[in-house]
Structures are given as structure tokens and as C-alpha cells.
PDB file of C-alpha atoms in Angstrom:
ATOM      1  CA  MET A   1      49.508 -11.472 -87.354  1.00  0.00           C
ATOM      2  CA  SER A   2      49.331 -13.902 -84.249  1.00  0.00           C
ATOM      3  CA  LEU A   3      47.258 -13.578 -81.634  1.00  0.00           C
ATOM      4  CA  HIS A   4      50.322 -13.338 -79.091  1.00  0.00           C
ATOM      5  CA  THR A   5      51.240 -10.541 -81.680  1.00  0.00           C
ATOM      6  CA  LYS A   6      48.231  -8.945 -81.832  1.00  0.00           C
ATOM      7  CA  SER A   7      47.567  -8.791 -78.038  1.00  0.00           C
ATOM      8  CA  ALA A   8      51.355  -7.243 -77.580  1.00  0.00           C
ATOM      9  CA  ALA A   9      50.126  -4.953 -79.519  1.00  0.00           C
ATOM     10  CA  HIS A  10      47.293  -4.006 -77.580  1.00  0.00           C
ATOM     11  CA  THR A  11      49.069  -4.149 -74.810  1.00  0.00           C
ATOM     12  CA  ALA A  12      51.452  -1.611 -76.037  1.00  0.00           C
ATOM     13  CA  ALA A  13      48.688   0.589 -77.490  1.00  0.00           C
ATOM     14  CA  ALA A  14      47.000   0.213 -73.969  1.00  0.00           C
ATOM     15  CA  PHE A  15      50.450   1.574 -72.118  1.00  0.00           C
ATOM     16  CA  GLU A  16      50.913   4.256 -75.176  1.00  0.00           C
ATOM     17  CA  SER A  17      47.644   5.738 -74.205  1.00  0.00           C
ATOM     18  CA  PHE A  18      48.192   5.637 -70.686  1.00  0.00           C
ATOM     19  CA  ASP A  19      51.096   7.444 -71.048  1.00  0.00           C
ATOM     20  CA  GLU A  20      49.485   9.791 -73.404  1.00  0.00           C
ATOM     21  CA  GLU A  21      46.474  10.631 -71.512  1.00  0.00           C
ATOM     22  CA  TRP A  22      48.842  11.084 -68.033  1.00  0.00           C
ATOM     23  CA  GLN A  23      51.125  13.397 -70.188  1.00  0.00           C
ATOM     24  CA  GLU A  24      47.999  15.511 -71.408  1.00  0.00           C
ATOM     25  CA  TRP A  25      46.535  15.739 -67.767  1.00  0.00           C
ATOM     26  CA  HIS A  26      49.852  16.574 -66.237  1.00  0.00           C
ATOM     27  CA  ASP A  27      50.327  19.676 -68.775  1.00  0.00           C
ATOM     28  CA  ALA A  28      47.134  20.801 -67.815  1.00  0.00           C
ATOM     29  CA  HIS A  29      47.333  20.786 -64.227  1.00  0.00           C
ATOM     30  CA  GLU A  30      50.778  22.366 -64.762  1.00  0.00           C
ATOM     31  CA  ARG A  31      48.885  25.572 -66.705  1.00  0.00           C
ATOM     32  CA  HIS A  32      46.643  25.877 -64.166  1.00  0.00           C
ATOM     33  CA  ARG A  33      49.341  25.856 -61.328  1.00  0.00           C
ATOM     34  CA  ALA A  34      51.311  28.540 -63.526  1.00  0.00           C
ATOM     35  CA  HIS A  35      48.367  30.711 -63.630  1.00  0.00           C
ATOM     36  CA  PRO A  36      49.130  34.628 -63.293  1.00  0.00           C
ATOM     37  CA  HIS A  37      47.440  34.761 -60.416  1.00  0.00           C
ATOM     38  CA  GLY A  38      47.783  31.693 -58.644  1.00  0.00           C
ATOM     39  CA  PHE A  39      49.653  30.335 -55.366  1.00  0.00           C
ATOM     40  CA  LEU A  40      52.669  30.840 -57.191  1.00  0.00           C
ATOM     41  CA  ALA A  41      52.117  34.793 -57.384  1.00  0.00           C
ATOM     42  CA  VAL A  42      51.164  35.272 -53.909  1.00  0.00           C
ATOM     43  CA  THR A  43      53.738  37.605 -52.189  1.00  0.00           C
ATOM     44  CA  HIS A  44      52.538  38.526 -48.698  1.00  0.00           C
ATOM     45  CA  LEU A  45      50.279  35.994 -46.210  1.00  0.00           C
ATOM     46  CA  HIS A  46      48.687  38.821 -43.531  1.00  0.00           C
ATOM     47  CA  TRP A  47      46.454  37.447 -40.525  1.00  0.00           C
ATOM     48  CA  LEU A  48      43.805  41.000 -40.027  1.00  0.00           C
ATOM     49  CA  SER A  49      42.841  42.038 -36.205  1.00  0.00           C
ATOM     50  CA  SER A  50      40.927  44.366 -34.453  1.00  0.00           C
ATOM     51  CA  GLU A  51      43.641  46.901 -35.399  1.00  0.00           C
ATOM     52  CA  ALA A  52      43.638  48.588 -38.604  1.00  0.00           C
ATOM     53  CA  THR A  53      46.597  47.982 -40.238  1.00  0.00           C
ATOM     54  CA  ARG A  54      48.605  48.652 -43.683  1.00  0.00           C
ATOM     55  CA  LEU A  55      49.336  45.735 -45.323  1.00  0.00           C
ATOM     56  CA  GLU A  56      52.551  44.979 -47.757  1.00  0.00           C
ATOM     57  CA  GLY A  57      51.534  45.119 -51.447  1.00  0.00           C
ATOM     58  CA  ALA A  58      47.932  45.672 -50.884  1.00  0.00           C
ATOM     59  CA  PRO A  59      46.263  49.292 -50.577  1.00  0.00           C
ATOM     60  CA  GLY A  60      44.546  50.495 -47.845  1.00  0.00           C
ATOM     61  CA  SER A  61      44.171  49.891 -43.854  1.00  0.00           C
ATOM     62  CA  TRP A  62      42.849  46.690 -43.098  1.00  0.00           C
ATOM     63  CA  SER A  63      41.508  45.760 -40.315  1.00  0.00           C
ATOM     64  CA  THR A  64      38.316  43.107 -38.978  1.00  0.00           C
ATOM     65  CA  ASP A  65      36.042  42.307 -36.487  1.00  0.00           C
ATOM     66  CA  ALA A  66      32.527  40.589 -35.725  1.00  0.00           C
ATOM     67  CA  ASP A  67      33.308  38.521 -38.348  1.00  0.00           C
ATOM     68  CA  VAL A  68      33.522  41.126 -40.917  1.00  0.00           C
ATOM     69  CA  VAL A  69      36.830  43.045 -42.729  1.00  0.00           C
ATOM     70  CA  ARG A  70      36.842  46.693 -43.395  1.00  0.00           C
ATOM     71  CA  VAL A  71      39.471  47.973 -45.522  1.00  0.00           C
ATOM     72  CA  VAL A  72      39.654  52.411 -45.865  1.00  0.00           C
ATOM     73  CA  LEU A  73      41.695  53.325 -49.084  1.00  0.00           C
ATOM     74  CA  GLU A  74      43.303  57.163 -48.930  1.00  0.00           C
ATOM     75  CA  LEU A  75      42.608  58.937 -52.196  1.00  0.00           C
ATOM     76  CA  GLY A  76      43.834  57.796 -55.078  1.00  0.00           C
ATOM     77  CA  GLU A  77      44.377  53.847 -54.121  1.00  0.00           C
ATOM     78  CA  SER A  78      42.194  51.794 -55.742  1.00  0.00           C
ATOM     79  CA  LEU A  79      40.262  48.452 -55.231  1.00  0.00           C
ATOM     80  CA  GLN A  80      37.792  46.378 -57.812  1.00  0.00           C
ATOM     81  CA  GLN A  81      35.113  43.851 -56.927  1.00  0.00           C
ATOM     82  CA  ASP A  82      33.660  42.552 -60.519  1.00  0.00           C
ATOM     83  CA  GLY A  83      34.985  45.507 -62.156  1.00  0.00           C
ATOM     84  CA  VAL A  84      33.356  48.205 -60.298  1.00  0.00           C
ATOM     85  CA  GLU A  85      35.496  50.805 -58.041  1.00  0.00           C
ATOM     86  CA  LEU A  86      35.117  50.829 -54.081  1.00  0.00           C
ATOM     87  CA  ASN A  87      37.020  53.261 -53.522  1.00  0.00           C
ATOM     88  CA  ASN A  88      33.797  55.921 -52.547  1.00  0.00           C
ATOM     89  CA  GLY A  89      35.555  57.569 -49.787  1.00  0.00           C
ATOM     90  CA  GLU A  90      33.517  55.715 -47.745  1.00  0.00           C
ATOM     91  CA  PRO A  91      35.057  52.244 -45.420  1.00  0.00           C
ATOM     92  CA  ILE A  92      34.471  49.360 -47.337  1.00  0.00           C
ATOM     93  CA  GLU A  93      33.560  46.068 -45.309  1.00  0.00           C
ATOM     94  CA  PHE A  94      33.169  42.593 -46.019  1.00  0.00           C
ATOM     95  CA  GLY A  95      31.847  39.292 -44.781  1.00  0.00           C
ATOM     96  CA  PRO A  96      30.925  37.492 -43.657  1.00  0.00           C
ATOM     97  CA  ILE A  97      32.732  34.999 -45.527  1.00  0.00           C
ATOM     98  CA  GLU A  98      32.801  31.020 -44.536  1.00  0.00           C
ATOM     99  CA  GLU A  99      35.299  28.961 -43.649  1.00  0.00           C
ATOM    100  CA  ARG A 100      38.053  28.418 -46.753  1.00  0.00           C
ATOM    101  CA  GLY A 101      36.184  30.605 -48.536  1.00  0.00           C
ATOM    102  CA  GLY A 102      37.198  33.550 -49.916  1.00  0.00           C
ATOM    103  CA  ILE A 103      36.720  36.563 -52.457  1.00  0.00           C
ATOM    104  CA  ASN A 104      39.231  38.083 -55.112  1.00  0.00           C
ATOM    105  CA  LEU A 105      39.406  41.628 -55.005  1.00  0.00           C
ATOM    106  CA  VAL A 106      41.699  43.645 -57.802  1.00  0.00           C
ATOM    107  CA  SER A 107      44.283  46.380 -57.258  1.00  0.00           C
ATOM    108  CA  GLY A 108      46.214  47.682 -60.528  1.00  0.00           C
ATOM    109  CA  ASP A 109      47.991  44.415 -61.607  1.00  0.00           C
ATOM    110  CA  THR A 110      47.707  42.430 -58.208  1.00  0.00           C
ATOM    111  CA  VAL A 111      44.721  40.203 -57.160  1.00  0.00           C
ATOM    112  CA  ILE A 112      43.868  40.695 -53.697  1.00  0.00           C
ATOM    113  CA  GLU A 113      42.656  37.421 -52.410  1.00  0.00           C
ATOM    114  CA  VAL A 114      40.190  38.139 -48.851  1.00  0.00           C
ATOM    115  CA  ALA A 115      39.589  34.465 -46.945  1.00  0.00           C
ATOM    116  CA  LYS A 116      38.839  32.981 -44.003  1.00  0.00           C
ATOM    117  CA  ARG A 117      41.761  30.151 -42.953  1.00  0.00           C
ATOM    118  CA  GLY A 118      41.322  28.079 -39.800  1.00  0.00           C
ATOM    119  CA  GLY A 119      38.721  30.456 -38.079  1.00  0.00           C
ATOM    120  CA  GLU A 120      40.948  33.774 -38.998  1.00  0.00           C
ATOM    121  CA  TYR A 121      40.860  36.302 -42.016  1.00  0.00           C
ATOM    122  CA  ILE A 122      43.814  36.827 -44.634  1.00  0.00           C
ATOM    123  CA  VAL A 123      44.628  38.779 -46.992  1.00  0.00           C
ATOM    124  CA  ARG A 124      46.913  37.328 -49.928  1.00  0.00           C
ATOM    125  CA  PRO A 125      48.424  39.717 -52.802  1.00  0.00           C
ATOM    126  CA  ARG A 126      48.684  37.766 -55.997  1.00  0.00           C
ATOM    127  CA  ASN A 127      50.969  39.163 -58.266  1.00  0.00           C
ATOM    128  CA  PRO A 128      52.425  37.972 -61.908  1.00  0.00           C
ATOM    129  CA  SER A 129      55.512  39.117 -61.578  1.00  0.00           C
ATOM    130  CA  ASN A 130      56.318  37.418 -57.631  1.00  0.00           C
ATOM    131  CA  ALA A 131      59.883  35.526 -58.662  1.00  0.00           C
ATOM    132  CA  LEU A 132      58.506  32.356 -57.614  1.00  0.00           C
ATOM    133  CA  LEU A 133      56.329  32.260 -60.373  1.00  0.00           C
ATOM    134  CA  GLN A 134      58.657  33.905 -63.031  1.00  0.00           C
ATOM    135  CA  GLU A 135      61.176  31.445 -61.892  1.00  0.00           C
ATOM    136  CA  TYR A 136      58.957  28.351 -62.003  1.00  0.00           C
ATOM    137  CA  GLN A 137      60.221  25.163 -63.564  1.00  0.00           C
ATOM    138  CA  GLY A 138      57.552  23.178 -63.838  1.00  0.00           C
ATOM    139  CA  THR A 139      57.028  20.504 -60.907  1.00  0.00           C
ATOM    140  CA  PRO A 140      58.948  16.756 -61.719  1.00  0.00           C
ATOM    141  CA  ALA A 141      57.297  13.808 -61.532  1.00  0.00           C
ATOM    142  CA  TYR A 142      57.166  10.066 -61.428  1.00  0.00           C
ATOM    143  CA  THR A 143      57.025   8.188 -64.959  1.00  0.00           C
ATOM    144  CA  PRO A 144      53.503   7.380 -65.323  1.00  0.00           C
ATOM    145  CA  ASN A 145      53.421   3.293 -64.277  1.00  0.00           C
ATOM    146  CA  ALA A 146      49.393   1.716 -64.544  1.00  0.00           C
ATOM    147  CA  ALA A 147      50.578  -0.286 -61.551  1.00  0.00           C
ATOM    148  CA  PHE A 148      49.848   2.475 -59.546  1.00  0.00           C
ATOM    149  CA  ALA A 149      46.125   3.017 -60.909  1.00  0.00           C
ATOM    150  CA  VAL A 150      43.991   0.401 -58.856  1.00  0.00           C
ATOM    151  CA  ALA A 151      40.589  -0.124 -58.191  1.00  0.00           C
ATOM    152  CA  GLY A 152      38.982   0.995 -54.910  1.00  0.00           C
ATOM    153  CA  THR A 153      35.399   1.286 -52.596  1.00  0.00           C
ATOM    154  CA  PHE A 154      33.789   4.249 -51.001  1.00  0.00           C
ATOM    155  CA  VAL A 155      32.335   3.124 -47.729  1.00  0.00           C
ATOM    156  CA  PRO A 156      30.295   5.491 -46.540  1.00  0.00           C
ATOM    157  CA  PHE A 157      30.330   6.324 -42.635  1.00  0.00           C
ATOM    158  CA  GLU A 158      26.555   6.197 -41.387  1.00  0.00           C
ATOM    159  CA  ALA A 159      26.660  10.000 -40.861  1.00  0.00           C
ATOM    160  CA  PRO A 160      29.692  11.983 -42.054  1.00  0.00           C
ATOM    161  CA  ARG A 161      32.530  12.686 -39.031  1.00  0.00           C
ATOM    162  CA  PRO A 162      33.629  16.228 -38.699  1.00  0.00           C
ATOM    163  CA  THR A 163      37.446  15.302 -39.135  1.00  0.00           C
ATOM    164  CA  THR A 164      39.841  18.259 -37.372  1.00  0.00           C
ATOM    165  CA  VAL A 165      43.651  18.170 -38.836  1.00  0.00           C
ATOM    166  CA  GLY A 166      46.757  20.212 -38.886  1.00  0.00           C
ATOM    167  CA  ALA A 167      47.919  22.905 -40.906  1.00  0.00           C
ATOM    168  CA  ALA A 168      51.408  23.927 -42.804  1.00  0.00           C
ATOM    169  CA  VAL A 169      50.815  26.697 -40.762  1.00  0.00           C
ATOM    170  CA  GLU A 170      51.161  26.308 -37.203  1.00  0.00           C
ATOM    171  CA  GLY A 171      48.368  27.766 -34.736  1.00  0.00           C
ATOM    172  CA  ILE A 172      45.744  26.781 -36.900  1.00  0.00           C
ATOM    173  CA  GLN A 173      43.277  23.625 -37.803  1.00  0.00           C
ATOM    174  CA  HIS A 174      40.671  22.394 -40.151  1.00  0.00           C
ATOM    175  CA  VAL A 175      37.845  21.063 -39.337  1.00  0.00           C
ATOM    176  CA  TYR A 176      36.958  18.782 -43.030  1.00  0.00           C
ATOM    177  CA  GLU A 177      33.276  16.176 -43.493  1.00  0.00           C
ATOM    178  CA  ALA A 178      34.483  13.138 -43.814  1.00  0.00           C
ATOM    179  CA  PRO A 179      31.715  11.415 -45.551  1.00  0.00           C
ATOM    180  CA  GLY A 180      33.739   7.701 -45.767  1.00  0.00           C
ATOM    181  CA  GLU A 181      36.646   6.146 -46.324  1.00  0.00           C
ATOM    182  CA  ILE A 182      38.191   4.341 -49.723  1.00  0.00           C
ATOM    183  CA  ARG A 183      38.727   0.959 -49.042  1.00  0.00           C
ATOM    184  CA  PHE A 184      42.038  -0.730 -51.716  1.00  0.00           C
ATOM    185  CA  LYS A 185      44.571  -2.722 -52.664  1.00  0.00           C
ATOM    186  CA  LEU A 186      48.402  -1.895 -52.737  1.00  0.00           C
ATOM    187  CA  ALA A 187      51.603  -4.113 -52.972  1.00  0.00           C
ATOM    188  CA  GLY A 188      49.769  -6.766 -51.466  1.00  0.00           C
ATOM    189  CA  GLU A 189      48.335  -4.768 -48.817  1.00  0.00           C
ATOM    190  CA  GLU A 190      45.023  -4.374 -47.716  1.00  0.00           C
ATOM    191  CA  LEU A 191      44.462  -0.277 -47.151  1.00  0.00           C
ATOM    192  CA  ALA A 192      41.652   2.697 -46.619  1.00  0.00           C
ATOM    193  CA  LEU A 193      42.228   6.332 -46.623  1.00  0.00           C
ATOM    194  CA  THR A 194      39.539   8.967 -45.383  1.00  0.00           C
ATOM    195  CA  ALA A 195      38.066  10.932 -47.593  1.00  0.00           C
ATOM    196  CA  PHE A 196      36.513  14.872 -47.481  1.00  0.00           C
ATOM    197  CA  ASN A 197      34.008  16.024 -49.966  1.00  0.00           C
ATOM    198  CA  GLY A 198      35.724  17.469 -53.277  1.00  0.00           C
ATOM    199  CA  HIS A 199      35.419  20.714 -54.809  1.00  0.00           C
ATOM    200  CA  ALA A 200      33.246  19.584 -57.553  1.00  0.00           C
ATOM    201  CA  PRO A 201      30.066  17.952 -56.800  1.00  0.00           C
ATOM    202  CA  GLY A 202      30.373  14.032 -56.634  1.00  0.00           C
ATOM    203  CA  SER A 203      33.890  14.416 -56.568  1.00  0.00           C
ATOM    204  CA  LEU A 204      35.873  13.391 -53.486  1.00  0.00           C
ATOM    205  CA  SER A 205      39.541  14.563 -52.250  1.00  0.00           C
ATOM    206  CA  VAL A 206      42.088  12.260 -50.158  1.00  0.00           C
ATOM    207  CA  LEU A 207      45.131  13.463 -48.363  1.00  0.00           C
ATOM    208  CA  PHE A 208      47.781  11.011 -47.779  1.00  0.00           C
ATOM    209  CA  THR A 209      51.401  10.505 -47.043  1.00  0.00           C
ATOM    210  CA  ASP A 210      53.366   7.543 -47.888  1.00  0.00           C
ATOM    211  CA  GLN A 211      56.765   5.968 -47.829  1.00  0.00           C
ATOM    212  CA  THR A 212      57.829   8.263 -50.522  1.00  0.00           C
ATOM    213  CA  SER A 213      56.865  10.850 -48.420  1.00  0.00           C
ATOM    214  CA  GLY A 214      60.265  13.649 -47.436  1.00  0.00           C
ATOM    215  CA  LYS A 215      62.443  11.165 -49.702  1.00  0.00           C
ATOM    216  CA  THR A 216      61.024  11.819 -53.457  1.00  0.00           C
ATOM    217  CA  THR A 217      57.628  13.019 -52.128  1.00  0.00           C
ATOM    218  CA  TYR A 218      57.292  16.254 -50.312  1.00  0.00           C
ATOM    219  CA  ALA A 219      57.209  15.262 -46.721  1.00  0.00           C
ATOM    220  CA  ALA A 220      53.751  16.425 -45.437  1.00  0.00           C
ATOM    221  CA  ASN A 221      51.280  15.476 -48.056  1.00  0.00           C
ATOM    222  CA  ARG A 222      50.060  14.579 -51.284  1.00  0.00           C
ATOM    223  CA  SER A 223      46.160  14.709 -52.737  1.00  0.00           C
ATOM    224  CA  LEU A 224      44.067  12.912 -54.648  1.00  0.00           C
ATOM    225  CA  SER A 225      40.962  13.677 -56.538  1.00  0.00           C
ATOM    226  CA  VAL A 226      38.138  11.125 -57.711  1.00  0.00           C
ATOM    227  CA  VAL A 227      34.296  10.154 -57.982  1.00  0.00           C
ATOM    228  CA  PRO A 228      32.874   7.020 -57.124  1.00  0.00           C
ATOM    229  CA  ASP A 229      30.081   5.757 -59.472  1.00  0.00           C
ATOM    230  CA  ALA A 230      27.191   5.384 -58.001  1.00  0.00           C
ATOM    231  CA  ASP A 231      27.936   1.672 -56.769  1.00  0.00           C
ATOM    232  CA  GLY A 232      30.623   2.772 -55.026  1.00  0.00           C
ATOM    233  CA  SER A 233      33.698   1.767 -57.018  1.00  0.00           C
ATOM    234  CA  VAL A 234      36.527   3.924 -57.814  1.00  0.00           C
ATOM    235  CA  ARG A 235      39.041   4.103 -59.502  1.00  0.00           C
ATOM    236  CA  LEU A 236      42.846   5.143 -57.458  1.00  0.00           C
ATOM    237  CA  ASP A 237      45.356   6.505 -59.951  1.00  0.00           C
ATOM    238  CA  PHE A 238      48.169   7.943 -57.880  1.00  0.00           C
ATOM    239  CA  ASN A 239      50.222   8.893 -61.200  1.00  0.00           C
ATOM    240  CA  ARG A 240      47.457  11.817 -60.537  1.00  0.00           C
ATOM    241  CA  ALA A 241      48.455  12.768 -57.251  1.00  0.00           C
ATOM    242  CA  VAL A 242      49.283  16.349 -56.646  1.00  0.00           C
ATOM    243  CA  ASN A 243      51.508  18.570 -54.369  1.00  0.00           C
ATOM    244  CA  LEU A 244      49.017  21.128 -52.674  1.00  0.00           C
ATOM    245  CA  PRO A 245      50.713  25.426 -52.516  1.00  0.00           C
ATOM    246  CA  CYS A 246      52.324  24.649 -48.841  1.00  0.00           C
ATOM    247  CA  ALA A 247      55.146  22.409 -51.053  1.00  0.00           C
ATOM    248  CA  TYR A 248      56.148  25.293 -52.728  1.00  0.00           C
ATOM    249  CA  THR A 249      55.152  28.769 -50.661  1.00  0.00           C
ATOM    250  CA  ASP A 250      55.231  29.199 -46.541  1.00  0.00           C
ATOM    251  CA  LEU A 251      52.527  31.204 -47.449  1.00  0.00           C
ATOM    252  CA  ALA A 252      49.521  28.819 -47.660  1.00  0.00           C
ATOM    253  CA  THR A 253      47.556  27.094 -45.006  1.00  0.00           C
ATOM    254  CA  CYS A 254      47.107  23.359 -46.425  1.00  0.00           C
ATOM    255  CA  PRO A 255      45.494  20.779 -44.495  1.00  0.00           C
ATOM    256  CA  LEU A 256      47.407  17.894 -43.480  1.00  0.00           C
ATOM    257  CA  PRO A 257      46.478  14.852 -44.013  1.00  0.00           C
ATOM    258  CA  PRO A 258      44.235  12.901 -40.910  1.00  0.00           C
ATOM    259  CA  ALA A 259      46.501  10.509 -38.949  1.00  0.00           C
ATOM    260  CA  GLU A 260      44.960   7.134 -40.609  1.00  0.00           C
ATOM    261  CA  ASN A 261      45.739   8.882 -44.007  1.00  0.00           C
ATOM    262  CA  ARG A 262      49.759   8.182 -43.453  1.00  0.00           C
ATOM    263  CA  LEU A 263      49.779   4.506 -45.584  1.00  0.00           C
ATOM    264  CA  PRO A 264      52.801   2.287 -45.068  1.00  0.00           C
ATOM    265  CA  VAL A 265      53.569   1.294 -48.053  1.00  0.00           C
ATOM    266  CA  ALA A 266      55.416   3.433 -51.070  1.00  0.00           C
ATOM    267  CA  ILE A 267      53.616   5.103 -53.513  1.00  0.00           C
ATOM    268  CA  GLU A 268      55.822   5.968 -56.375  1.00  0.00           C
ATOM    269  CA  ALA A 269      53.889   7.853 -58.815  1.00  0.00           C
ATOM    270  CA  GLY A 270      52.714  11.028 -58.713  1.00  0.00           C
ATOM    271  CA  GLU A 271      54.347  14.352 -58.142  1.00  0.00           C
ATOM    272  CA  LYS A 272      57.815  14.548 -56.625  1.00  0.00           C
ATOM    273  CA  THR A 273      59.256  16.987 -54.114  1.00  0.00           C
ATOM    274  CA  PRO A 274      58.799  20.402 -56.490  1.00  0.00           C
ATOM    275  CA  TYR A 275      62.313  21.937 -57.339  1.00  0.00           C
ATOM    276  CA  GLU A 276      61.903  24.739 -54.982  1.00  0.00           C
ATOM    277  CA  ARG A 277      61.936  22.580 -51.969  1.00  0.00           C
ATOM    278  CA  GLN A 278      64.293  19.695 -52.999  1.00  0.00           C
ATOM    279  CA  ASP A 279      67.281  21.467 -49.963  1.00  0.00           C
ATOM    280  CA  GLN A 280      64.853  20.834 -47.354  1.00  0.00           C
ATOM    281  CA  LYS A 281      64.096  17.073 -47.816  1.00  0.00           C
TER     282      LYS A 281
END
């Protein structure tokens, strides 16, 4: 076999491996998204107030005051936490809950999320029979393209910057801590993305839009998770850019990207506009 033939075979194998790895990741992400009590199962979004109110999809009368959530259950209503029945005839209290935090309670087949978003308390029942979940077809995505997996550098700020961003729900804002920015080159342009702390230790999350947003990809945002090396080097694989819950349901409170993360290039990689939203492009 000639050197040219060996090189071509190696390149073909590398592309095949890249595609296979992406497919495995994408399949796992789809399974996670379609979890019986994931965000596709959310049936209602309730904002709590000081006035006790019965909520559709959840047992009891709910209210909040002084950073505490209170629920009063009637005889025969059930609410469990970690397998323990909470209805003992007395009002039940939860909190305080930290911003973007939450707890999960169970009532029959329904998981009831109690959380704080934008400084306000919410209740979101999640039921596996929800039509959005039952009818979910999967999410379309671009064919993986190694040209959109680029090297970058994480450059920390002198001090983490509190960054206020809008939300998919009008009237609330999110404040995230931005430890730095990721600098990279794509389509011949020098670019940067403000990064927020990710869910996993040592990870970063970037929210962005680009020139495909509102055309082939969801208009409001996409997200990409990265893990910088000790020297700050990072791999930005936009083939793994994903939609946030607000791309599928109006019952989500997802953050919007900061203004500087609106990229002037077309990132034709990663997840596209969900089928459920394609009539809204």
C-alpha cells in the first residue's frame, strides 16, 4: 500500500470515528431528553404567590412567603419526597431554595418540580403521559462536520463577572457568574464567547446564537458545554451544540445569551430547530 493510500485510509477512518462518536453522543443525549420525567413531560408552569392556590397537575394548595414554599394537602392527597409520605395533616414547608435550584416531589405518576427562577418560586408538574413527550420524534441535526470542531483558549477574567441575561419567559432575568471567555477562530474570523460555570465541576457552558439562528436553528439560543485543560486550551465542538428546553416548550425559563455571544458567522453544526417549532421559524 502506498503512502498516499495509507494516508487516505487513515483520513477515512478518522472521519468514520468522528461520525460514530458524534452519533453515540447524540443518541445518549436524545435518551436523556426523552426521560419520562424530563422537560418534555412538563405539563404546567405555575408561579407562586402569597395567596394559597390550587394548581392544575399538582395536589394541594400552594403559596410562598419569606422565601418559603408552603403546601396544604387535603385528606386523601399524597405528596412524597425521597419515598417518604409528607401528608400528615399539617402544612408542609420547603425552602429556602437557591436560585436555579429545585427539589422534586412525587404524586402518583407525576414528579412535581419546586424551584426558584429569577427570584420567584415555581411549580412544574411533569407527567409521562404529556403529549409533547408522547409525540416526540427526535431532534434534527446537521450531519457532523469536523470543520466545526475547533481549538480555542479559555482566558479567565481578573475576577468572575456577574452577568445578567434575559429569559425565554418575559419579566424575569438570570444572573450568571462568568469566569472568563473562550477565544477561537472560525470561518477566518477571530471570535470570543463569554462562558458561564457549567453543571459539572471544571466545565463551562456557553450560550450563543449565530447566523443560522431563526433560519435552520432555534432563534433564541443554543448551548455548548466544554471542559478546558489546565493550560486553558479547549476544544469547541459545535457539532454538539444543543437546544435548551425553551426550544420545545413555552413552560421553560431558559436564559438567553449575553449580547457578545451573538456570533457573526453561520455555525452549520449541531442541533437544528425542533420539529415542534418549525412552523415558528
